[in-house]
Coordinates of C-alpha atoms and ligand atoms in Angstrom, one line a residue:
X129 CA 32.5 239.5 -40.0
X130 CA 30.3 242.1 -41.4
X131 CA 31.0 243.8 -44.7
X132 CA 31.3 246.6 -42.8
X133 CA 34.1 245.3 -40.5
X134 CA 35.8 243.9 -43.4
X135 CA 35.9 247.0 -45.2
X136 CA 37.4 248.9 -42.1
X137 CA 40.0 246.0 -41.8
X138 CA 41.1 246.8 -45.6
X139 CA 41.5 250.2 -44.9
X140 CA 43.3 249.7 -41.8
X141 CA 45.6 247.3 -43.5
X142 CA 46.5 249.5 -46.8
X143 CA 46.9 252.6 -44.7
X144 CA 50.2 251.4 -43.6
X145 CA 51.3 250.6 -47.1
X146 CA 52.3 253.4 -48.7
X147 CA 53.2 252.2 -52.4
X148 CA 49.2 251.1 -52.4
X149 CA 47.8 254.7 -51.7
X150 CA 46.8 257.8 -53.9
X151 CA 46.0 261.3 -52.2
X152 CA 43.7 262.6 -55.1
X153 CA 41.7 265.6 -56.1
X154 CA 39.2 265.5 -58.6
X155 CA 38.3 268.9 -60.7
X156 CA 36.6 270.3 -62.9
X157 CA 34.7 273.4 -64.3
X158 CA 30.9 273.7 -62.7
X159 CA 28.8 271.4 -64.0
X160 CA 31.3 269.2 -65.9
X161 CA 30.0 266.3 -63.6
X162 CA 32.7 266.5 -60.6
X163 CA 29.7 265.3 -58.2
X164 CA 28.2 263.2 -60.4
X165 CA 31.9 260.9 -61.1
X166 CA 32.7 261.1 -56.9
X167 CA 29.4 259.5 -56.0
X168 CA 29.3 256.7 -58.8
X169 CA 33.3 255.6 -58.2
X170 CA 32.4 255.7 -54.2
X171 CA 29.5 253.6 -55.0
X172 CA 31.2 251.2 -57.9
X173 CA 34.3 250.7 -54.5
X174 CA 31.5 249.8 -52.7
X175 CA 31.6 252.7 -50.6
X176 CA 28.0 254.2 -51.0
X177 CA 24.9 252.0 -53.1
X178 CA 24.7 252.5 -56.2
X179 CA 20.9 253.4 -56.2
X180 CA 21.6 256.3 -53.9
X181 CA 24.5 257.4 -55.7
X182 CA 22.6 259.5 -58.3
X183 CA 20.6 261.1 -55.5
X184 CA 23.7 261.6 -53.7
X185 CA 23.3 260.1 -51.0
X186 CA 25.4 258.2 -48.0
X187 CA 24.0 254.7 -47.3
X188 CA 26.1 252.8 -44.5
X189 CA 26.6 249.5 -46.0
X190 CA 26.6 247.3 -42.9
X191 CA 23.6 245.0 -43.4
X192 CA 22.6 244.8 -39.7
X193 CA 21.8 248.7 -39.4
X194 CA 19.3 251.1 -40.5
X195 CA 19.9 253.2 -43.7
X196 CA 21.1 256.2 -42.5
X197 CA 20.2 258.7 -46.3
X198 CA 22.9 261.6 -44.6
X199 CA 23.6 263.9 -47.8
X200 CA 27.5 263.3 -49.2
X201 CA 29.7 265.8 -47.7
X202 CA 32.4 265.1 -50.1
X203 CA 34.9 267.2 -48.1
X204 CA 37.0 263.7 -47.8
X205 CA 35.8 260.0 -49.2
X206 CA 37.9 257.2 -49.6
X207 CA 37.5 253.7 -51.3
X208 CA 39.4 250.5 -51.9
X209 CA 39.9 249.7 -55.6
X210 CA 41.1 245.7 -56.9
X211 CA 43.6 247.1 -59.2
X212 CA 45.3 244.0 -61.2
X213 CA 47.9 243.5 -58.5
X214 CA 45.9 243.9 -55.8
X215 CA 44.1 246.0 -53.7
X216 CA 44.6 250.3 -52.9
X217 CA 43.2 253.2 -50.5
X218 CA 42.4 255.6 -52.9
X219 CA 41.9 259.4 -50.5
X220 CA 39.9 261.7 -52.2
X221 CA 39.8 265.2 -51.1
X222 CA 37.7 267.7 -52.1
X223 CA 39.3 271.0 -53.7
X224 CA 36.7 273.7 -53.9
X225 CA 36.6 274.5 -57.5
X226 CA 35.8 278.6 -57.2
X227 CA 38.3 281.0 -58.1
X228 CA 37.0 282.9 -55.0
X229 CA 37.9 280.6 -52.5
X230 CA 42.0 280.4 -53.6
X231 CA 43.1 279.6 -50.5
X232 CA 41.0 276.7 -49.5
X233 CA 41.7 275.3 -53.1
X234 CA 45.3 275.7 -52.7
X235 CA 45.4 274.4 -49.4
X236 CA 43.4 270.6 -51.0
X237 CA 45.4 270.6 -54.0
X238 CA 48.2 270.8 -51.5
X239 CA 47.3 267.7 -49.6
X240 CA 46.8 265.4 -52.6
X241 CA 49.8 264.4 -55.0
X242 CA 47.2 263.9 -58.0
X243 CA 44.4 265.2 -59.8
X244 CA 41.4 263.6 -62.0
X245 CA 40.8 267.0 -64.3
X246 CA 36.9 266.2 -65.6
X247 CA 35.9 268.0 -68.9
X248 CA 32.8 267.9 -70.8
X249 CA 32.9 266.7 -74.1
X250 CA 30.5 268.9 -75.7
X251 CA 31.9 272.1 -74.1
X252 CA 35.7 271.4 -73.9
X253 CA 37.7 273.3 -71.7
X254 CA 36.3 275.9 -69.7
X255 CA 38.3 279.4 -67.8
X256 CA 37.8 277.0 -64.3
X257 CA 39.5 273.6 -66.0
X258 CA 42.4 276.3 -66.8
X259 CA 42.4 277.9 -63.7
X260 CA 42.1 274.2 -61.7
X261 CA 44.9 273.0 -64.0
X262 CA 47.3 275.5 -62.9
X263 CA 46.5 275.4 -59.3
X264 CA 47.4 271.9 -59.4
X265 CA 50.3 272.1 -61.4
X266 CA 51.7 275.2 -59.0
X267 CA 51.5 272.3 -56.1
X268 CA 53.3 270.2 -58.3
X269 CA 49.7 267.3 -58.3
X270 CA 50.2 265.5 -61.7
X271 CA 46.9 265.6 -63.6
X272 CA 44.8 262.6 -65.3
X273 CA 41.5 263.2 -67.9
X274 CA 38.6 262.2 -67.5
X275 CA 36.4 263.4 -70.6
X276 CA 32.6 263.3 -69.5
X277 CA 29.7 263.6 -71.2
X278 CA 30.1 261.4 -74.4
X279 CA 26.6 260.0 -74.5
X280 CA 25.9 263.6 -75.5
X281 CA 28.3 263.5 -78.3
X282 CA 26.2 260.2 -79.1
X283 CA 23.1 260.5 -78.3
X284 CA 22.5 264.3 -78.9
X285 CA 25.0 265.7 -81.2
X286 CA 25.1 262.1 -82.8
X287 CA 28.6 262.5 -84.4
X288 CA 30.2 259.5 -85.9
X289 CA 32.9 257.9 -84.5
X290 CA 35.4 259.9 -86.7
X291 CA 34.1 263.1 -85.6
X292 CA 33.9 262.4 -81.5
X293 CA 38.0 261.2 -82.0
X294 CA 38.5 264.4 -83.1
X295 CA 36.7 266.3 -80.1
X296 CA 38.7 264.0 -78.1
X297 CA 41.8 265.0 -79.5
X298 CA 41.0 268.8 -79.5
X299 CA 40.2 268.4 -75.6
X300 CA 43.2 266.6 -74.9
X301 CA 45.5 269.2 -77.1
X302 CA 43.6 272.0 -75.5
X303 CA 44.4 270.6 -71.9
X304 CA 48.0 269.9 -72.7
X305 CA 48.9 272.9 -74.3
X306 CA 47.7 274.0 -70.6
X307 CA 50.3 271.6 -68.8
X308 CA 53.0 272.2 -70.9
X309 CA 52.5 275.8 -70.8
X310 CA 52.6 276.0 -67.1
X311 CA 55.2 273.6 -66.2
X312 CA 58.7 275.2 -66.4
X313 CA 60.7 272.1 -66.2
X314 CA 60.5 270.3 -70.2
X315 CA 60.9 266.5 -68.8
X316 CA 58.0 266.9 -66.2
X317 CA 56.2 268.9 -68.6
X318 CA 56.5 265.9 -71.0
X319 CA 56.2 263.1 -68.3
X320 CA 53.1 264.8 -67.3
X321 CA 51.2 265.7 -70.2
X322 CA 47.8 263.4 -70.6
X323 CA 47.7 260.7 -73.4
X324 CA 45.1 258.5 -74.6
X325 CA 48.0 255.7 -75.6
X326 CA 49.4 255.2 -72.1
X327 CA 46.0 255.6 -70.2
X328 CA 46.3 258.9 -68.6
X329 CA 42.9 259.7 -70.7
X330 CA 39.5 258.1 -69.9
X331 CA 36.3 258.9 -71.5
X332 CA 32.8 258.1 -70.6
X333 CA 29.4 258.9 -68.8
X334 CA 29.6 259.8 -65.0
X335 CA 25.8 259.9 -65.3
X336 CA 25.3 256.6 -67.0
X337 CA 28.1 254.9 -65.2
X338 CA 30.2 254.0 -67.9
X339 CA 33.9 254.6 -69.5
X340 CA 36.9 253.4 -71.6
X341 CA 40.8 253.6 -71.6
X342 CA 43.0 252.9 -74.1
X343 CA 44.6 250.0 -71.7
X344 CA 41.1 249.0 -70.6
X345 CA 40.3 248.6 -74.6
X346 CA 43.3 246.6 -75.1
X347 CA 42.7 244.6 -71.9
X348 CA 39.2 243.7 -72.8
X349 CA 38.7 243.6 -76.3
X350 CA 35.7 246.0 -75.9
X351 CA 35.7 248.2 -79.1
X352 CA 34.5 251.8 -79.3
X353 CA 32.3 250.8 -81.6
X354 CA 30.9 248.6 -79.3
X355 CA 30.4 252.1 -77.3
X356 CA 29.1 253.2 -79.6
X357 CA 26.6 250.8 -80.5
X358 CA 25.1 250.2 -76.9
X359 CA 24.8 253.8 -75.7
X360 CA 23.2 254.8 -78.7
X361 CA 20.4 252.0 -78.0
X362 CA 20.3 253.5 -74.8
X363 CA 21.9 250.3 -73.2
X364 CA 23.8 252.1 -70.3
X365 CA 23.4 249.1 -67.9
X366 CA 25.0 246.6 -70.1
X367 CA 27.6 249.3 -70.7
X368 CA 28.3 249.5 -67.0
X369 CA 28.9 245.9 -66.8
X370 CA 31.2 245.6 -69.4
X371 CA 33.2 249.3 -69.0
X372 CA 32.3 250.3 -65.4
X373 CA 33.2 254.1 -64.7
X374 CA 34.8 253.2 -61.4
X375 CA 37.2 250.2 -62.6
X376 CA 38.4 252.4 -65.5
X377 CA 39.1 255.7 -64.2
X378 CA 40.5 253.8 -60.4
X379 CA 43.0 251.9 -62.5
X380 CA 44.2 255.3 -64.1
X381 CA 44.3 256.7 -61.0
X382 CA 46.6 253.9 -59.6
X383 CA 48.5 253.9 -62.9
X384 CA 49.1 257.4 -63.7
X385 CA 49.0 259.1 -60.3
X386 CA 52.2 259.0 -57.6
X387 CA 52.0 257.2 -54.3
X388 CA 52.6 259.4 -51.1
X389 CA 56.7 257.9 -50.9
X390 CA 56.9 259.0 -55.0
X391 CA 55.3 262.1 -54.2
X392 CA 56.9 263.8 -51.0
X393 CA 60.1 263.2 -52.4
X394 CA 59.9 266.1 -55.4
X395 CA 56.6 267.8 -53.3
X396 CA 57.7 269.0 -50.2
X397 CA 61.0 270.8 -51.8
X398 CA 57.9 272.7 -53.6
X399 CA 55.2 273.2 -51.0
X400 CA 57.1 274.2 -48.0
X401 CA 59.9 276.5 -47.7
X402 CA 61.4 275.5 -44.3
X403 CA 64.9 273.6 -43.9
X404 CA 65.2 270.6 -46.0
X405 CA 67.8 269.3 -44.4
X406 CA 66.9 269.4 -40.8
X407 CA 65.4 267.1 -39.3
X408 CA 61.5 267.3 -40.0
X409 CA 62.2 268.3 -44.2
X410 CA 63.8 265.2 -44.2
X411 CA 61.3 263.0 -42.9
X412 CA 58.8 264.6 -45.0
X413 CA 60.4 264.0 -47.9
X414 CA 60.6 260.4 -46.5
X415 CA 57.2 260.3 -45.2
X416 CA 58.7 258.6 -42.6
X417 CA 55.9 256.9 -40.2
X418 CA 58.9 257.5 -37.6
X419 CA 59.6 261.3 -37.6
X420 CA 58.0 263.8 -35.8
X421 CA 54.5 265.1 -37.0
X422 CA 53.7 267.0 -39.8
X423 CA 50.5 267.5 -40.1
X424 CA 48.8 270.0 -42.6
X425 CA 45.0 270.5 -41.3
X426 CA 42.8 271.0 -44.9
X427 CA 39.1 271.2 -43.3
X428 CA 37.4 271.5 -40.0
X429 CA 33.8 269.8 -40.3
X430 CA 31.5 269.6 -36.7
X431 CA 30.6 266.1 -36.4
X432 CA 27.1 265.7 -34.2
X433 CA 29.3 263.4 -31.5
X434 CA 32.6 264.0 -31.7
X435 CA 32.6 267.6 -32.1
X436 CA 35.3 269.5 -34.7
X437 CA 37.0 266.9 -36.3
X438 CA 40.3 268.3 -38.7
X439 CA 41.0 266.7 -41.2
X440 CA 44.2 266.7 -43.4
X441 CA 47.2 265.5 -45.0
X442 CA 50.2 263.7 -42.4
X443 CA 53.5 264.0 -44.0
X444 CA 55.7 263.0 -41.7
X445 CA 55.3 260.8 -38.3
X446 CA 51.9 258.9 -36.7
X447 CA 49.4 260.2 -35.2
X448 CA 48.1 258.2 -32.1
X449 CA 45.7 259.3 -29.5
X450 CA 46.7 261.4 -26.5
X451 CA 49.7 262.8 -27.9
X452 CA 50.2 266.3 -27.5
X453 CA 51.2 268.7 -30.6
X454 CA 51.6 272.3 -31.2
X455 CA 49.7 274.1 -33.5
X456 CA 51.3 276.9 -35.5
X457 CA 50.8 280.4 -34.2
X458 CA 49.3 279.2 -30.9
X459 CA 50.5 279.4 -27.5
X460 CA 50.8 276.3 -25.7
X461 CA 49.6 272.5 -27.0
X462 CA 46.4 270.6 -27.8
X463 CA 45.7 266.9 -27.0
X464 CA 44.3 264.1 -29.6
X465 CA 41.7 262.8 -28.6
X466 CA 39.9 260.6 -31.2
X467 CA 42.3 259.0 -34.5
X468 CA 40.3 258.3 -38.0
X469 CA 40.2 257.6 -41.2
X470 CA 37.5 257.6 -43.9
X471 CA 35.7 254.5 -45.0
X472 CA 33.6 255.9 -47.9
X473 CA 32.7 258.9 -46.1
X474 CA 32.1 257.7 -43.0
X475 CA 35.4 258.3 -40.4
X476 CA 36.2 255.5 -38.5
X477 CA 38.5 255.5 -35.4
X478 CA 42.0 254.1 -35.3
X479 CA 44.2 254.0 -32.8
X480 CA 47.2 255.4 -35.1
X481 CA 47.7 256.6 -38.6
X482 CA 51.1 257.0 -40.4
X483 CA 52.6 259.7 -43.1
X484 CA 51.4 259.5 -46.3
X485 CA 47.9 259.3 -44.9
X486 CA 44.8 261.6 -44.9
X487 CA 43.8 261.6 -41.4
X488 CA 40.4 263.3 -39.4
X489 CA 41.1 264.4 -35.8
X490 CA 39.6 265.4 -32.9
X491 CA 40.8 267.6 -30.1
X492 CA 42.6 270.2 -32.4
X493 CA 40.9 272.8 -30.7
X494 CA 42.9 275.8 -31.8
X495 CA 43.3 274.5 -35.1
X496 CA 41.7 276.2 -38.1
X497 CA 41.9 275.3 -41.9
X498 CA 45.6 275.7 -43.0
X499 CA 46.8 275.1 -39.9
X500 CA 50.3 273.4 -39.7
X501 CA 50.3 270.9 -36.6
X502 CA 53.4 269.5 -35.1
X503 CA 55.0 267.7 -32.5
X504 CA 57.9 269.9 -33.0
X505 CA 58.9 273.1 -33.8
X506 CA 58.2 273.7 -37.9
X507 CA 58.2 276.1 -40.8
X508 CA 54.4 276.2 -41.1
X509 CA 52.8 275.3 -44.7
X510 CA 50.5 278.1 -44.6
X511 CA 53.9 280.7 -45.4
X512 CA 53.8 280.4 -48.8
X513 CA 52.4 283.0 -51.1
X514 CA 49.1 281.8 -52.7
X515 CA 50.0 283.2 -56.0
X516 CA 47.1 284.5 -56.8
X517 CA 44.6 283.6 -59.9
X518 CA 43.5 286.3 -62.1
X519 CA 40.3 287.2 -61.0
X520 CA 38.3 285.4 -63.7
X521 CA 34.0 286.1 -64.1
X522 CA 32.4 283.1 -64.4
X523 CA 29.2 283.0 -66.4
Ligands
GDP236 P1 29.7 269.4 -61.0 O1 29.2 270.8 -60.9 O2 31.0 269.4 -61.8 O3 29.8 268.7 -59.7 O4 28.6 268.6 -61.9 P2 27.5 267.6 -61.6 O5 28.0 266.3 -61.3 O6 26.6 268.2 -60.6 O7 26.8 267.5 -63.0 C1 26.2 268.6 -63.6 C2 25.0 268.2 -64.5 O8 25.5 267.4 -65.6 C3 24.0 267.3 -63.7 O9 22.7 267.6 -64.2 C4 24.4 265.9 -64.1 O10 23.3 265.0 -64.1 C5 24.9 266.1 -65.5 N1 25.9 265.1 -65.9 C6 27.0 264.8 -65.2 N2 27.7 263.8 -65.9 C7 27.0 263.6 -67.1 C8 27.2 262.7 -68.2 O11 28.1 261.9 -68.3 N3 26.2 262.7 -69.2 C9 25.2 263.6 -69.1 N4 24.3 263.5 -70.1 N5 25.0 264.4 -68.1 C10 25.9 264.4 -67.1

């Protein structure tokens, strides 16, 4: 078997485990390396080469065929990740980080239960990390830190060890004065605020491939002096090897960030204001792979083949070929035709996907972005009030 076709059967196989997935969002204010941290975890899972990664660029992997060099469209990538118990499907979903486009941010963050916020060292925290931090927190996604940049802090600013702990600790304060100002509830606002002692902090370089955790310190016995020491000789490979970016900031992910069952449970009460107690709220809250469809439709992307593919978040049900579903607001049904899911970014065809899934379909033909698609019935997700962001000027 190919690495290809292994890869695909990984994906298939962890799709129907719902404990060992994370719907995620990763954001950030512009330029604080959002781009730069997708492509080298996608290439560190395996998902994309790791040459190409800085070029951004999508390699297929399968050794038998040509290189393909198609530019990222990071709209939806996944990747496996060996976590210390085994493997995950880690979804990643882009959430458009302008203020400007509220409603297609609101409609990502709604389809992932968990956010990677990404902050610059040397800046700190920016209007956008605010205004990203309370979108996410207003769809109830629990956030994670990822602070970038530190060969800056080492290299450029060259501040001792003493002085880059305290920028550390004065982007971490900053950020959770954020959370706990926004979250209403005190136990999830303290549950949910980051911290460098349990692991829901990682530092690093997204450019040089590199990064540390508390846990992964403990786990390793790498020192941040030893950080230290090789970044400031400018040894970022050997770095890599012994602190890679991907293994560090996947195993917060998987350790800090709710699986779909965790998730639905104290999400859907929050993002959708139909009845709970009828039959579809219920299986949403479930994610049961049994109910009837719901299907939240995040992005519609042309594919050169298979035409408009929609892609989105399944909360409820499977979604199989040839079934027939109504979309909300439109007269009559559409068919599915075509059933993926994303291997790197590449969407490969299944024959059925369950809840708790991010799934790409074709043969939605009335369906638009924010479309809520059914086999019943349903209070559509697109009815509630995108509260909406100051209008903020960025520079
Ligand atoms: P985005 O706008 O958040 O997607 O940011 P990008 O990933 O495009 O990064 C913005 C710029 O910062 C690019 O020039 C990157 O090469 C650079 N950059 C990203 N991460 C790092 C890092 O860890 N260290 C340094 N020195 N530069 C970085």
């Amino acid at each position: 078997m190919g690495r290809k076709e292994k890869m695909v059967q990984k994906v298939k196989r962890l799709m129907d485990n719902r404990e060992r997935i994370r719907n995620i969002g990763i954001v950030a204010h512009i330029d604080h390396g959002k781009t730069t941290l997708t492509d080298n975890l996608l290439a560190g899972a395996g998902m994309i080469s790791e040459e190409l990664a800085g070029e951004q660029l999508f390699m297929d992997f399968d050794e038998e065929e040509q290189e393909r060099g198609i530019t990222i469209d990071a709209a939806n990538v996944s990747m496996v990740h060996d976590f210390d118990d085994g493997e995950y499907l880690i979804n990643l979903i882009d959430t458009p980080g302008h203020v400007d486009f509220g409603g297609d941010v609101t409609r990502a963050m709604r389809a992932v239960d968990g956010a990677v916020v990404v902050v610059d060292a040397v800046e700190g925290c920016m209007p956008q990390t605010e205004t990203v931090l309370r979108q996410s927190i207003k769809e109830n996604v629990k956030p994670t830190l990822f602070i970038n940049k530190i060969d800056r802090l080492i290299n450029e600013l060259e501040l001792s060890a003493d002085e880059m702990q305290k920028k550390f600790v004065s982007v971490i304060k900053e950020v959770n004065d954020h959370i706990t100002g926004m979250i209403e509830d005190e136990e999830r606002a303290k549950e949910w605020k980051v911290n460098v002692n349990d692991g829901s902090v990682a530092f690093g370089s997204a450019l040089y491939n590199w990064a540390l955790s508390l846990p992964y310190m403990e786990q390793t016995g790498i020192t941040f002096n030893d950080l230290i020491q090789h970044a400031k000789k400018q040894e970022h490979v050997e770095l890599h090897k012994k602190a890679p970016l991907h293994r560090v900031v996947l195993n917060m992910v998987i350790r800090h960030l709710p699986n779909p069952l965790q998730a639905q449970e104290y999400r859907i009460p929050s993002i959708w204001d139909g009845d709970l107690t009828r039959d579809i709220g219920e299986d949403m809250i479930k994610a049961n792979p049994k109910g009837e469809n719901a299907f939240m439709v995040t992005d519609i992307s042309v594919d050169e083949h298979a035409g408009e593919v929609a892609t989105g978040r399944l909360f409820s049900g499977s979604i199989e070929e040839g079934m027939n579903v109504k979309i909300n607001g439109v007269p009559g049904k559409n068919r599915i035709q075509q059933v993926g899911i994303f291997m790197g970014p590449e969407r490969v065809n299944v024959n059925k996907v369950p809840a708790g899934n991010i799934v790409a379909v074709t043969g939605l033909k009335d369906a638009i972005a924010g479309s809520t698609v059914s086999t019943v019935e349903m209070t559509p997700f697109e009815s509630i009030k995108h509260i909406s962001e100051p209008v903020v000027t960025i520079a």
